[in-house]
PDB file of C-alpha atoms in Angstrom:
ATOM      1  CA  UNK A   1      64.982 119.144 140.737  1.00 60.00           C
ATOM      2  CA  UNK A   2      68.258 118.305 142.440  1.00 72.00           C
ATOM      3  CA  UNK A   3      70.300 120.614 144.554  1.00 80.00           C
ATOM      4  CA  UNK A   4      74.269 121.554 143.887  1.00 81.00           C
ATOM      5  CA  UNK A   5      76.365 120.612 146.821  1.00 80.00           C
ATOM      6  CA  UNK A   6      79.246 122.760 146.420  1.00 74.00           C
ATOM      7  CA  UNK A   7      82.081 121.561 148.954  1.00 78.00           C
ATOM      8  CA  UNK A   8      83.395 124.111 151.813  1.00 77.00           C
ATOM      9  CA  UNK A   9      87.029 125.334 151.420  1.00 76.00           C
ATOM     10  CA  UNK A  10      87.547 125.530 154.719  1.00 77.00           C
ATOM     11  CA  UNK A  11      86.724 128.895 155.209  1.00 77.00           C
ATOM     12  CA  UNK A  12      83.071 129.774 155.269  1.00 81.00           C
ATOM     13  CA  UNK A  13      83.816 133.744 154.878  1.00 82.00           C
ATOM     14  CA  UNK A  14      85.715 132.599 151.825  1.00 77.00           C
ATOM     15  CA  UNK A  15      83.064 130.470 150.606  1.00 80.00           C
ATOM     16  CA  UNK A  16      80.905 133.872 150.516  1.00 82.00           C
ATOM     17  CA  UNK A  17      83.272 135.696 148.476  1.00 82.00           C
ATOM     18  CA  UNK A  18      84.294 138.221 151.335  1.00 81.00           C
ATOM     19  CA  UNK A  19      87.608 140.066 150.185  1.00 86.00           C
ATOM     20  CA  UNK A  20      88.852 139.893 153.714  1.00 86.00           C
ATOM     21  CA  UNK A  21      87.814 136.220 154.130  1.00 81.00           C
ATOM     22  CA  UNK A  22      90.938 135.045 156.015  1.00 86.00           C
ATOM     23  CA  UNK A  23      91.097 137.735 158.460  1.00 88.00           C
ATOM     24  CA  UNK A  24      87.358 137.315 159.178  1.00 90.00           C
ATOM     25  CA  UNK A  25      87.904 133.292 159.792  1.00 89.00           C
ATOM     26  CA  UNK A  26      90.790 134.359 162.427  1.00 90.00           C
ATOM     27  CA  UNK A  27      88.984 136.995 164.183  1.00 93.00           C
ATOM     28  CA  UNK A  28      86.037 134.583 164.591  1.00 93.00           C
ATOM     29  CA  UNK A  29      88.004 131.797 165.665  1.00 91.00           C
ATOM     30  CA  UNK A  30      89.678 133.831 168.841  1.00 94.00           C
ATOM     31  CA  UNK A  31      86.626 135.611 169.422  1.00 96.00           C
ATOM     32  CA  UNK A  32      85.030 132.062 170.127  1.00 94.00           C
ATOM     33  CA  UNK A  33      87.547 131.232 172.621  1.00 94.00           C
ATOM     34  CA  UNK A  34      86.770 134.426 174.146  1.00 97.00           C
ATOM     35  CA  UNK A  35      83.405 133.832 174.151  1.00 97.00           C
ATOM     36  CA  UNK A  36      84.177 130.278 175.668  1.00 95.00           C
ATOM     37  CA  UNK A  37      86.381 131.034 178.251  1.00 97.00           C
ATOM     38  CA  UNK A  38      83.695 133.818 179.785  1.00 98.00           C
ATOM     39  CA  UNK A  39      81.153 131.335 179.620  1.00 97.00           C
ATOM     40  CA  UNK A  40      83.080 128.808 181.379  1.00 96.00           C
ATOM     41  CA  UNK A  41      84.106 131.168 183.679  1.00 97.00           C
ATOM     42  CA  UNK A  42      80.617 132.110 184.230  1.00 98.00           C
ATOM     43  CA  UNK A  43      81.226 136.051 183.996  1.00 97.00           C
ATOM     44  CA  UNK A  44      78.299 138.236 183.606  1.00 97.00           C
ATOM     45  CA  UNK A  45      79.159 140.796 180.697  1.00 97.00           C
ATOM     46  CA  UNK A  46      79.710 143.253 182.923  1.00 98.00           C
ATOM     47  CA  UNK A  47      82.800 141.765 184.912  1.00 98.00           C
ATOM     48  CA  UNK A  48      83.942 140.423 181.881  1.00 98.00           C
ATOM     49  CA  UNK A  49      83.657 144.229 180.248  1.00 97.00           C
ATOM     50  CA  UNK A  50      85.858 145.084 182.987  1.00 98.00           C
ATOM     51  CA  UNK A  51      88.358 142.051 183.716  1.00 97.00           C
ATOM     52  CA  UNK A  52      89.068 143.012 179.673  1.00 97.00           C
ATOM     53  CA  UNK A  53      88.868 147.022 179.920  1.00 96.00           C
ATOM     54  CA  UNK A  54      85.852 147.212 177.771  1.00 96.00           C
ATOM     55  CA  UNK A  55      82.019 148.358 177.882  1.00 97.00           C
ATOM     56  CA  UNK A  56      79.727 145.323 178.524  1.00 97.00           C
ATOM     57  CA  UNK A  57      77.836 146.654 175.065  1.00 96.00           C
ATOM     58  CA  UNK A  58      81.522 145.176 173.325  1.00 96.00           C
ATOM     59  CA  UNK A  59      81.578 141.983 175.127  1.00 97.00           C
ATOM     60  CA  UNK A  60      77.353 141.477 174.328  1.00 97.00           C
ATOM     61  CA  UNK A  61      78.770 142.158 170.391  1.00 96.00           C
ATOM     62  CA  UNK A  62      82.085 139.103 170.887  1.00 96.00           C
ATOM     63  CA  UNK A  63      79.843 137.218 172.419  1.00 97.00           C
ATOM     64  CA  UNK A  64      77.126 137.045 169.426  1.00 96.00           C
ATOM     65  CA  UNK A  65      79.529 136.960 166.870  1.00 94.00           C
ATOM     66  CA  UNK A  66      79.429 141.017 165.730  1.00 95.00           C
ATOM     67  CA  UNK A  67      83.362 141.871 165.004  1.00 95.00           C
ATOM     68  CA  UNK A  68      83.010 144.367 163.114  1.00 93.00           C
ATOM     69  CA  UNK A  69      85.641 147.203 164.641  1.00 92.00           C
ATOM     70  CA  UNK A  70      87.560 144.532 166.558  1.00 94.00           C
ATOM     71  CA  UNK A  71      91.038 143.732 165.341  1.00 94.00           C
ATOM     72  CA  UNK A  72      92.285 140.089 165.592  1.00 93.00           C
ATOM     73  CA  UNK A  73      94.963 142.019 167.745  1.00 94.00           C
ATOM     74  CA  UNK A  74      92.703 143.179 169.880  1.00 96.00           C
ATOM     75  CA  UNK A  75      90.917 139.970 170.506  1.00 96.00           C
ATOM     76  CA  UNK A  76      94.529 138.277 171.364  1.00 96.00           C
ATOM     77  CA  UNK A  77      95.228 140.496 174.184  1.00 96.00           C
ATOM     78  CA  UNK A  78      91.475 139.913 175.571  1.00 97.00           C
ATOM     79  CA  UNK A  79      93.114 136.463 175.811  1.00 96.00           C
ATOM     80  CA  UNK A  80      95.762 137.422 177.347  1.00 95.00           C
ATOM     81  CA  UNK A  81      93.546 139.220 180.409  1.00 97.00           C
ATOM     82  CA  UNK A  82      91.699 136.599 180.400  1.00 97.00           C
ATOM     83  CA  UNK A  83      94.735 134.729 181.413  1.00 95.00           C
ATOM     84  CA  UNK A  84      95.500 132.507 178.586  1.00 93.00           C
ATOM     85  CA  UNK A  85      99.344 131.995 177.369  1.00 91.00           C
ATOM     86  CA  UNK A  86      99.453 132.342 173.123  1.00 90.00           C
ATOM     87  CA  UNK A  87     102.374 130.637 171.498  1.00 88.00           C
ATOM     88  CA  UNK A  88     103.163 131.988 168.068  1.00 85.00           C
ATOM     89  CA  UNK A  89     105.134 129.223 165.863  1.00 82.00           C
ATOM     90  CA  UNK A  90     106.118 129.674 162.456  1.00 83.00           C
ATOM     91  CA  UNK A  91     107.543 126.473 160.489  1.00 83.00           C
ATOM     92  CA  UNK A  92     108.328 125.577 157.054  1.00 85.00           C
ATOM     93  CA  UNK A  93     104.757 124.466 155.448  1.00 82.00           C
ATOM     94  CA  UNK A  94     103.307 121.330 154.112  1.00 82.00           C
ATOM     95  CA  UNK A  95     105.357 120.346 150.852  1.00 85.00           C
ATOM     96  CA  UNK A  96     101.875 119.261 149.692  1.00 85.00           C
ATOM     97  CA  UNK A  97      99.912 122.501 149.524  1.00 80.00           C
ATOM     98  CA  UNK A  98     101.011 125.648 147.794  1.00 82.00           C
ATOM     99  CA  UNK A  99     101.277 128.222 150.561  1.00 80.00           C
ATOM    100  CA  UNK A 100     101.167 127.857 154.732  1.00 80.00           C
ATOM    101  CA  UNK A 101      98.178 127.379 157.088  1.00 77.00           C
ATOM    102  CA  UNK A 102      97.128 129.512 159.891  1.00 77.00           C
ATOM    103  CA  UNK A 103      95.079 127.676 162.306  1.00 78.00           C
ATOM    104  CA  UNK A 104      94.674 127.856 166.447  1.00 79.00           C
ATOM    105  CA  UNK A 105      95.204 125.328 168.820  1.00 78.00           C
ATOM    106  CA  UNK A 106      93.614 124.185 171.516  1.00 77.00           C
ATOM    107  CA  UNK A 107      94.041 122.208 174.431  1.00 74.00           C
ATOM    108  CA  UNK A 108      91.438 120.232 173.175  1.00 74.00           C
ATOM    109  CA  UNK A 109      91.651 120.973 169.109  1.00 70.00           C
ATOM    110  CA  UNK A 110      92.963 122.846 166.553  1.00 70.00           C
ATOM    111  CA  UNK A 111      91.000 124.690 164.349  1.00 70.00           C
ATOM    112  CA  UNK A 112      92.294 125.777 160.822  1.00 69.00           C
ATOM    113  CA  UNK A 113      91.544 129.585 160.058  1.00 71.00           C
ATOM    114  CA  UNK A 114      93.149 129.957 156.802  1.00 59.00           C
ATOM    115  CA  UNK A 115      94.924 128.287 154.000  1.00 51.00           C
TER     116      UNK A 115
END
């Protein structure tokens, strides 16, 4: 018996067949840096529930990953509280590929989020 490897487009929501796959891959993308940043910051749920102007039971729910309910808009301005500049930039896209990308960067990285 041998197993298929099928290779990842990118976009593991995608890759399930979920309708809403590219709005799912952004919302999970900021919701990590969220997620990040209070860890880094060492918040308890609590504070961060209330630096953010939201129940701890919400932050417990970004934190593991449950987004359900939460808008990607949403999610940017817990960024913003949590005192993080976002820059928007639209360009002309790749002549190689079809339509644009979406992806967030990081100091650090940038992550693609959708193609």
């Amino acid at each position: 018996m041998t197993d298929e490897i099928t290779d990842s487009s990118g976009n593991v929501f995608a890759d399930l067949g979920l309708e809403d796959a590219e709005e799912l891959s952004l919302k999970a993308a900021l919701a990590i840096q969220v997620a990040s940043i209070i860890k880094h910051r060492h918040l308890t749920q609590r504070d961060a529930g209330d630096l953010l102007g939201i129940p701890q039971s919400h932050v417990s729910k970004i934190m593991n990953g449950k987004l359900e309910g939460i808008t990607s808009d949403r999610i940017l301005r817990m960024l913003l509280k949590l005192g993080r500049d976002i820059d928007i930039v639209i360009k002309k896209k790749s002549p190689k590929v079809d339509q644009g990308r979406l992806s967030i960067a990081t100091p650090k990285k940038r992550v693609p989020v959708a193609a």
